[in-house]
PDB file of C-alpha atoms in Angstrom:
ATOM      1  CA  MET A   1     128.264 -54.034 239.503  1.00 49.00           C
ATOM      2  CA  ASP A   2     131.886 -55.066 238.873  1.00 46.00           C
ATOM      3  CA  ASN A   3     133.078 -52.443 241.377  1.00 50.00           C
ATOM      4  CA  GLN A   4     130.684 -53.800 243.990  1.00 50.00           C
ATOM      5  CA  ILE A   5     131.986 -57.349 243.437  1.00 49.00           C
ATOM      6  CA  ASP A   6     135.589 -56.098 243.680  1.00 50.00           C
ATOM      7  CA  ASN A   7     134.784 -54.336 246.964  1.00 50.00           C
ATOM      8  CA  ILE A   8     133.344 -57.535 248.406  1.00 47.00           C
ATOM      9  CA  HIS A   9     136.456 -59.482 247.432  1.00 48.00           C
ATOM     10  CA  ASN A  10     138.775 -56.780 248.782  1.00 54.00           C
ATOM     11  CA  SER A  11     137.071 -56.439 252.171  1.00 56.00           C
ATOM     12  CA  LYS A  12     138.146 -58.915 254.814  1.00 74.00           C
ATOM     13  CA  ASN A  13     135.475 -61.357 255.949  1.00 89.00           C
ATOM     14  CA  LEU A  14     134.493 -60.843 259.572  1.00 90.00           C
ATOM     15  CA  THR A  15     132.571 -63.078 261.937  1.00 93.00           C
ATOM     16  CA  ASP A  16     129.842 -61.710 264.197  1.00 93.00           C
ATOM     17  CA  LYS A  17     132.261 -61.875 267.123  1.00 94.00           C
ATOM     18  CA  GLU A  18     134.881 -59.915 265.190  1.00 95.00           C
ATOM     19  CA  ILE A  19     132.336 -57.293 264.143  1.00 96.00           C
ATOM     20  CA  PHE A  20     131.307 -56.529 267.713  1.00 96.00           C
ATOM     21  CA  SER A  21     134.846 -56.678 269.080  1.00 95.00           C
ATOM     22  CA  LYS A  22     136.703 -54.805 266.337  1.00 96.00           C
ATOM     23  CA  ILE A  23     134.099 -52.050 266.214  1.00 96.00           C
ATOM     24  CA  TRP A  24     135.813 -50.736 269.375  1.00 96.00           C
ATOM     25  CA  THR A  25     139.343 -50.830 267.976  1.00 95.00           C
ATOM     26  CA  LYS A  26     139.106 -50.905 264.163  1.00 96.00           C
ATOM     27  CA  PRO A  27     135.747 -49.334 263.327  1.00 96.00           C
ATOM     28  CA  ARG A  28     136.583 -48.413 259.729  1.00 96.00           C
ATOM     29  CA  GLU A  29     137.472 -52.017 258.905  1.00 96.00           C
ATOM     30  CA  VAL A  30     134.155 -53.140 260.382  1.00 97.00           C
ATOM     31  CA  PHE A  31     132.132 -50.478 258.578  1.00 97.00           C
ATOM     32  CA  GLN A  32     133.848 -51.288 255.290  1.00 96.00           C
ATOM     33  CA  PHE A  33     132.860 -54.949 255.682  1.00 97.00           C
ATOM     34  CA  ILE A  34     129.282 -54.052 256.638  1.00 97.00           C
ATOM     35  CA  ASN A  35     128.910 -51.626 253.753  1.00 95.00           C
ATOM     36  CA  ASP A  36     130.574 -53.771 251.075  1.00 95.00           C
ATOM     37  CA  ASN A  37     128.680 -56.922 252.060  1.00 95.00           C
ATOM     38  CA  HIS A  38     125.347 -55.251 252.859  1.00 95.00           C
ATOM     39  CA  TYR A  39     125.496 -56.968 256.246  1.00 95.00           C
ATOM     40  CA  ASP A  40     121.979 -56.538 257.652  1.00 94.00           C
ATOM     41  CA  LYS A  41     121.924 -59.354 260.214  1.00 94.00           C
ATOM     42  CA  TYR A  42     121.592 -57.225 263.369  1.00 96.00           C
ATOM     43  CA  VAL A  43     120.298 -53.964 261.897  1.00 96.00           C
ATOM     44  CA  LYS A  44     116.708 -54.275 263.136  1.00 95.00           C
ATOM     45  CA  LEU A  45     117.734 -55.448 266.603  1.00 96.00           C
ATOM     46  CA  LEU A  46     120.272 -52.652 267.033  1.00 96.00           C
ATOM     47  CA  LEU A  47     117.795 -49.997 265.858  1.00 96.00           C
ATOM     48  CA  VAL A  48     115.170 -51.264 268.312  1.00 95.00           C
ATOM     49  CA  LEU A  49     117.656 -51.277 271.204  1.00 96.00           C
ATOM     50  CA  ALA A  50     118.947 -47.833 270.212  1.00 95.00           C
ATOM     51  CA  GLY A  51     115.362 -46.562 270.146  1.00 95.00           C
ATOM     52  CA  ILE A  52     114.770 -47.917 273.650  1.00 96.00           C
ATOM     53  CA  SER A  53     118.024 -46.384 274.888  1.00 95.00           C
ATOM     54  CA  ARG A  54     117.078 -43.020 273.385  1.00 93.00           C
ATOM     55  CA  ALA A  55     113.648 -43.227 275.022  1.00 94.00           C
ATOM     56  CA  PHE A  56     115.230 -43.751 278.450  1.00 94.00           C
ATOM     57  CA  ASP A  57     117.549 -40.787 277.849  1.00 93.00           C
ATOM     58  CA  ARG A  58     114.572 -38.598 276.985  1.00 92.00           C
ATOM     59  CA  ALA A  59     112.717 -39.817 280.069  1.00 93.00           C
ATOM     60  CA  SER A  60     115.668 -38.760 282.204  1.00 91.00           C
ATOM     61  CA  MET A  61     116.159 -35.384 280.485  1.00 91.00           C
ATOM     62  CA  LYS A  62     112.437 -34.579 280.766  1.00 92.00           C
ATOM     63  CA  ASP A  63     112.303 -35.635 284.441  1.00 92.00           C
ATOM     64  CA  MET A  64     109.415 -37.985 283.704  1.00 93.00           C
ATOM     65  CA  GLY A  65     109.848 -39.547 287.134  1.00 91.00           C
ATOM     66  CA  ASP A  66     108.189 -36.438 288.586  1.00 90.00           C
ATOM     67  CA  THR A  67     104.848 -37.440 287.063  1.00 92.00           C
ATOM     68  CA  MET A  68     105.148 -41.146 286.208  1.00 92.00           C
ATOM     69  CA  SER A  69     105.890 -44.334 288.113  1.00 92.00           C
ATOM     70  CA  ILE A  70     108.958 -46.400 287.321  1.00 92.00           C
ATOM     71  CA  TRP A  71     106.741 -49.032 285.697  1.00 94.00           C
ATOM     72  CA  GLY A  72     105.144 -46.396 283.500  1.00 94.00           C
ATOM     73  CA  ILE A  73     108.544 -45.129 282.375  1.00 94.00           C
ATOM     74  CA  LEU A  74     109.804 -48.656 281.725  1.00 94.00           C
ATOM     75  CA  SER A  75     106.720 -49.581 279.706  1.00 93.00           C
ATOM     76  CA  LEU A  76     106.689 -46.355 277.701  1.00 92.00           C
ATOM     77  CA  SER A  77     110.406 -46.450 276.935  1.00 93.00           C
ATOM     78  CA  ILE A  78     110.528 -50.117 275.979  1.00 94.00           C
ATOM     79  CA  ILE A  79     107.308 -50.274 273.956  1.00 93.00           C
ATOM     80  CA  LEU A  80     107.268 -46.891 272.228  1.00 91.00           C
ATOM     81  CA  GLY A  81     111.044 -46.608 272.051  1.00 91.00           C
ATOM     82  CA  GLY A  82     111.358 -50.067 270.568  1.00 90.00           C
ATOM     83  CA  LEU A  83     108.488 -49.708 268.110  1.00 88.00           C
ATOM     84  CA  LEU A  84     108.826 -46.089 267.035  1.00 84.00           C
ATOM     85  CA  GLY A  85     112.347 -44.974 267.911  1.00 80.00           C
ATOM     86  CA  TRP A  86     113.903 -46.524 264.812  1.00 85.00           C
ATOM     87  CA  ILE A  87     111.706 -44.323 262.611  1.00 90.00           C
ATOM     88  CA  SER A  88     113.710 -41.259 263.619  1.00 90.00           C
ATOM     89  CA  TYR A  89     116.917 -43.033 262.598  1.00 93.00           C
ATOM     90  CA  TYR A  90     115.418 -43.859 259.198  1.00 93.00           C
ATOM     91  CA  ILE A  91     114.449 -40.217 258.661  1.00 92.00           C
ATOM     92  CA  TYR A  92     117.899 -39.108 259.798  1.00 94.00           C
ATOM     93  CA  ALA A  93     119.556 -41.565 257.387  1.00 95.00           C
ATOM     94  CA  ALA A  94     117.428 -40.222 254.524  1.00 94.00           C
ATOM     95  CA  LEU A  95     118.443 -36.661 255.371  1.00 94.00           C
ATOM     96  CA  LEU A  96     122.111 -37.665 255.606  1.00 95.00           C
ATOM     97  CA  SER A  97     121.864 -39.202 252.144  1.00 95.00           C
ATOM     98  CA  TRP A  98     120.367 -35.972 250.818  1.00 94.00           C
ATOM     99  CA  THR A  99     122.687 -33.482 252.512  1.00 94.00           C
ATOM    100  CA  GLY A 100     125.682 -35.710 251.853  1.00 93.00           C
ATOM    101  CA  GLN A 101     125.205 -35.155 248.133  1.00 93.00           C
ATOM    102  CA  TRP A 102     125.892 -31.456 248.705  1.00 92.00           C
ATOM    103  CA  LEU A 103     129.344 -32.463 249.945  1.00 93.00           C
ATOM    104  CA  GLY A 104     129.982 -34.937 247.149  1.00 93.00           C
ATOM    105  CA  GLY A 105     129.031 -37.924 249.262  1.00 92.00           C
ATOM    106  CA  LYS A 106     127.576 -41.230 248.147  1.00 91.00           C
ATOM    107  CA  GLY A 107     125.345 -43.808 249.815  1.00 90.00           C
ATOM    108  CA  ASP A 108     121.582 -44.264 249.770  1.00 94.00           C
ATOM    109  CA  THR A 109     119.254 -44.246 252.770  1.00 95.00           C
ATOM    110  CA  THR A 110     119.394 -48.018 253.282  1.00 96.00           C
ATOM    111  CA  SER A 111     123.202 -48.107 253.260  1.00 97.00           C
ATOM    112  CA  ILE A 112     123.470 -45.217 255.709  1.00 97.00           C
ATOM    113  CA  LEU A 113     120.801 -46.670 258.009  1.00 97.00           C
ATOM    114  CA  ARG A 114     122.713 -49.961 258.072  1.00 97.00           C
ATOM    115  CA  ILE A 115     125.882 -48.190 259.154  1.00 98.00           C
ATOM    116  CA  LEU A 116     124.069 -46.059 261.741  1.00 97.00           C
ATOM    117  CA  ALA A 117     122.549 -49.197 263.257  1.00 97.00           C
ATOM    118  CA  TYR A 118     125.961 -50.727 263.954  1.00 98.00           C
ATOM    119  CA  ALA A 119     127.278 -47.351 265.100  1.00 98.00           C
ATOM    120  CA  MET A 120     124.549 -47.488 267.754  1.00 97.00           C
ATOM    121  CA  THR A 121     126.153 -50.559 269.372  1.00 97.00           C
ATOM    122  CA  PRO A 122     127.319 -48.487 272.392  1.00 97.00           C
ATOM    123  CA  ALA A 123     123.737 -47.232 272.881  1.00 96.00           C
ATOM    124  CA  ALA A 124     122.469 -50.812 272.924  1.00 95.00           C
ATOM    125  CA  ILE A 125     125.109 -51.819 275.472  1.00 96.00           C
ATOM    126  CA  SER A 126     124.320 -48.785 277.630  1.00 95.00           C
ATOM    127  CA  LEU A 127     120.934 -50.341 278.406  1.00 96.00           C
ATOM    128  CA  LEU A 128     122.771 -52.799 280.663  1.00 96.00           C
ATOM    129  CA  LEU A 129     124.068 -49.853 282.685  1.00 95.00           C
ATOM    130  CA  LEU A 130     120.497 -48.928 283.610  1.00 94.00           C
ATOM    131  CA  VAL A 131     120.163 -52.155 285.601  1.00 92.00           C
ATOM    132  CA  PRO A 132     122.202 -51.019 288.639  1.00 93.00           C
ATOM    133  CA  GLN A 133     120.845 -47.471 288.398  1.00 92.00           C
ATOM    134  CA  ILE A 134     117.177 -48.480 288.383  1.00 93.00           C
ATOM    135  CA  GLY A 135     117.784 -51.455 290.670  1.00 91.00           C
ATOM    136  CA  ILE A 136     119.297 -49.245 293.374  1.00 91.00           C
ATOM    137  CA  TYR A 137     117.447 -45.933 293.031  1.00 92.00           C
ATOM    138  CA  GLY A 138     114.392 -46.817 290.954  1.00 89.00           C
ATOM    139  CA  ASN A 139     112.288 -43.849 289.916  1.00 90.00           C
ATOM    140  CA  GLU A 140     114.676 -41.378 291.576  1.00 92.00           C
ATOM    141  CA  ILE A 141     116.915 -41.682 288.498  1.00 91.00           C
ATOM    142  CA  PHE A 142     114.224 -39.994 286.400  1.00 92.00           C
ATOM    143  CA  LYS A 143     113.259 -37.199 288.829  1.00 91.00           C
ATOM    144  CA  SER A 144     114.406 -33.583 288.676  1.00 88.00           C
ATOM    145  CA  ASP A 145     115.492 -33.663 292.331  1.00 88.00           C
ATOM    146  CA  GLY A 146     115.789 -37.413 292.808  1.00 84.00           C
ATOM    147  CA  ASP A 147     117.773 -38.809 295.729  1.00 84.00           C
ATOM    148  CA  ILE A 148     120.685 -40.701 294.182  1.00 85.00           C
ATOM    149  CA  THR A 149     123.189 -40.445 297.033  1.00 87.00           C
ATOM    150  CA  SER A 150     121.674 -42.201 300.057  1.00 86.00           C
ATOM    151  CA  ALA A 151     122.161 -45.875 299.156  1.00 83.00           C
ATOM    152  CA  GLY A 152     125.668 -46.184 300.581  1.00 85.00           C
ATOM    153  CA  LEU A 153     129.234 -46.333 299.296  1.00 89.00           C
ATOM    154  CA  ILE A 154     129.214 -49.572 297.272  1.00 90.00           C
ATOM    155  CA  PRO A 155     125.827 -48.960 295.599  1.00 88.00           C
ATOM    156  CA  ASN A 156     126.866 -45.403 294.759  1.00 91.00           C
ATOM    157  CA  ILE A 157     130.107 -46.656 293.203  1.00 93.00           C
ATOM    158  CA  LEU A 158     128.018 -48.951 290.994  1.00 92.00           C
ATOM    159  CA  VAL A 159     125.565 -46.196 290.073  1.00 92.00           C
ATOM    160  CA  TYR A 160     128.055 -43.427 289.371  1.00 93.00           C
ATOM    161  CA  GLY A 161     130.477 -45.848 287.744  1.00 95.00           C
ATOM    162  CA  SER A 162     127.729 -46.914 285.354  1.00 94.00           C
ATOM    163  CA  MET A 163     126.911 -43.269 284.640  1.00 94.00           C
ATOM    164  CA  ILE A 164     130.541 -42.525 283.762  1.00 96.00           C
ATOM    165  CA  LEU A 165     130.659 -45.593 281.520  1.00 96.00           C
ATOM    166  CA  GLY A 166     127.451 -44.373 279.886  1.00 95.00           C
ATOM    167  CA  ILE A 167     129.102 -41.051 279.037  1.00 95.00           C
ATOM    168  CA  ILE A 168     132.119 -42.861 277.563  1.00 97.00           C
ATOM    169  CA  LEU A 169     129.840 -45.087 275.485  1.00 97.00           C
ATOM    170  CA  GLY A 170     127.960 -42.011 274.277  1.00 96.00           C
ATOM    171  CA  ILE A 171     131.190 -40.363 273.139  1.00 97.00           C
ATOM    172  CA  TRP A 172     132.307 -43.516 271.334  1.00 97.00           C
ATOM    173  CA  MET A 173     128.932 -43.780 269.626  1.00 97.00           C
ATOM    174  CA  ILE A 174     129.489 -40.313 268.156  1.00 96.00           C
ATOM    175  CA  VAL A 175     132.955 -41.367 266.990  1.00 97.00           C
ATOM    176  CA  LEU A 176     131.466 -44.463 265.343  1.00 98.00           C
ATOM    177  CA  CYS A 177     128.830 -42.359 263.586  1.00 97.00           C
ATOM    178  CA  VAL A 178     131.525 -40.052 262.203  1.00 98.00           C
ATOM    179  CA  VAL A 179     133.718 -42.926 260.997  1.00 97.00           C
ATOM    180  CA  GLY A 180     130.736 -44.891 259.680  1.00 97.00           C
ATOM    181  CA  VAL A 181     129.282 -42.000 257.684  1.00 97.00           C
ATOM    182  CA  SER A 182     132.763 -41.228 256.373  1.00 97.00           C
ATOM    183  CA  GLU A 183     133.074 -44.808 255.107  1.00 97.00           C
ATOM    184  CA  VAL A 184     129.616 -45.281 253.616  1.00 97.00           C
ATOM    185  CA  GLN A 185     129.455 -41.846 251.970  1.00 96.00           C
ATOM    186  CA  LYS A 186     133.135 -41.754 251.001  1.00 96.00           C
ATOM    187  CA  LEU A 187     133.671 -38.446 252.782  1.00 95.00           C
ATOM    188  CA  SER A 188     136.604 -37.098 254.744  1.00 96.00           C
ATOM    189  CA  ILE A 189     136.260 -37.070 258.521  1.00 96.00           C
ATOM    190  CA  GLY A 190     135.707 -33.314 258.450  1.00 96.00           C
ATOM    191  CA  LYS A 191     132.930 -33.530 255.866  1.00 96.00           C
ATOM    192  CA  SER A 192     131.420 -36.470 257.740  1.00 96.00           C
ATOM    193  CA  ILE A 193     131.178 -34.391 260.916  1.00 96.00           C
ATOM    194  CA  LEU A 194     129.650 -31.528 258.931  1.00 96.00           C
ATOM    195  CA  ASN A 195     127.104 -33.820 257.309  1.00 96.00           C
ATOM    196  CA  LEU A 196     126.005 -35.205 260.676  1.00 95.00           C
ATOM    197  CA  PHE A 197     125.000 -31.645 261.619  1.00 93.00           C
ATOM    198  CA  LEU A 198     123.503 -30.576 258.278  1.00 93.00           C
ATOM    199  CA  PRO A 199     120.138 -32.359 258.765  1.00 89.00           C
ATOM    200  CA  LEU A 200     119.682 -30.421 262.012  1.00 86.00           C
ATOM    201  CA  LEU A 201     120.380 -27.162 260.194  1.00 86.00           C
ATOM    202  CA  VAL A 202     117.923 -28.087 257.442  1.00 82.00           C
ATOM    203  CA  PHE A 203     115.174 -28.100 260.059  1.00 78.00           C
ATOM    204  CA  ALA A 204     116.498 -25.332 262.291  1.00 76.00           C
ATOM    205  CA  ILE A 205     117.083 -22.608 259.681  1.00 77.00           C
ATOM    206  CA  PRO A 206     113.495 -22.519 258.291  1.00 74.00           C
ATOM    207  CA  ILE A 207     112.105 -22.502 261.839  1.00 74.00           C
ATOM    208  CA  ILE A 208     114.378 -19.585 262.787  1.00 74.00           C
ATOM    209  CA  ILE A 209     113.380 -17.675 259.627  1.00 74.00           C
ATOM    210  CA  ILE A 210     109.671 -18.214 260.317  1.00 73.00           C
ATOM    211  CA  PHE A 211     110.183 -17.123 263.933  1.00 70.00           C
ATOM    212  CA  LEU A 212     112.001 -13.940 262.859  1.00 68.00           C
ATOM    213  CA  ILE A 213     109.337 -13.099 260.265  1.00 70.00           C
ATOM    214  CA  ALA A 214     106.564 -13.678 262.792  1.00 64.00           C
ATOM    215  CA  ASN A 215     108.247 -11.381 265.315  1.00 66.00           C
ATOM    216  CA  ALA A 216     108.760  -8.713 262.650  1.00 61.00           C
ATOM    217  CA  PHE A 217     105.038  -8.151 262.373  1.00 60.00           C
TER     218      PHE A 217
END
């Protein structure tokens, strides 16, 4: 308890504006403040927005535009992504807490989920980038062979510029996850990266073993 109080006193107080501005330049300082102060103010909102963003990504990867209208994709991604998407992050946080112990890490599920939520800030912002993409090409964005070149020079600059920004935001989100997990679980950057992959291996290895056994007979 005394250590927790000392951590709160030692961490610099940050305003909401500073949290969402410094997370791009001084992420460890931000994550330390969030972790030490149990700063939950935007956790639910960020998880919902991240769930919606993930749902749109899945819709694009699965070429859902081939079989669904743009309104169907929008409704499905916003409603199901917003309501159910955060559940996967909770499960992932629980697994990170578990596998992190193998590496000598700390942090319970709630603490890790809190950090992951703020690390998803780039995913939440990336939703804005869908506006020009969907506004210009609509359902074509989600098709396997969609036409995303015929709108003209200026519209294409907006569309492809937003796509490039989306990739940059995705990369920075990964960086934030690494730094955030490192801070909350008190792990080195290397161990943090390893722990982010361990939950995937926990599921993948048993499936591979079952598959190999099944093929052996």
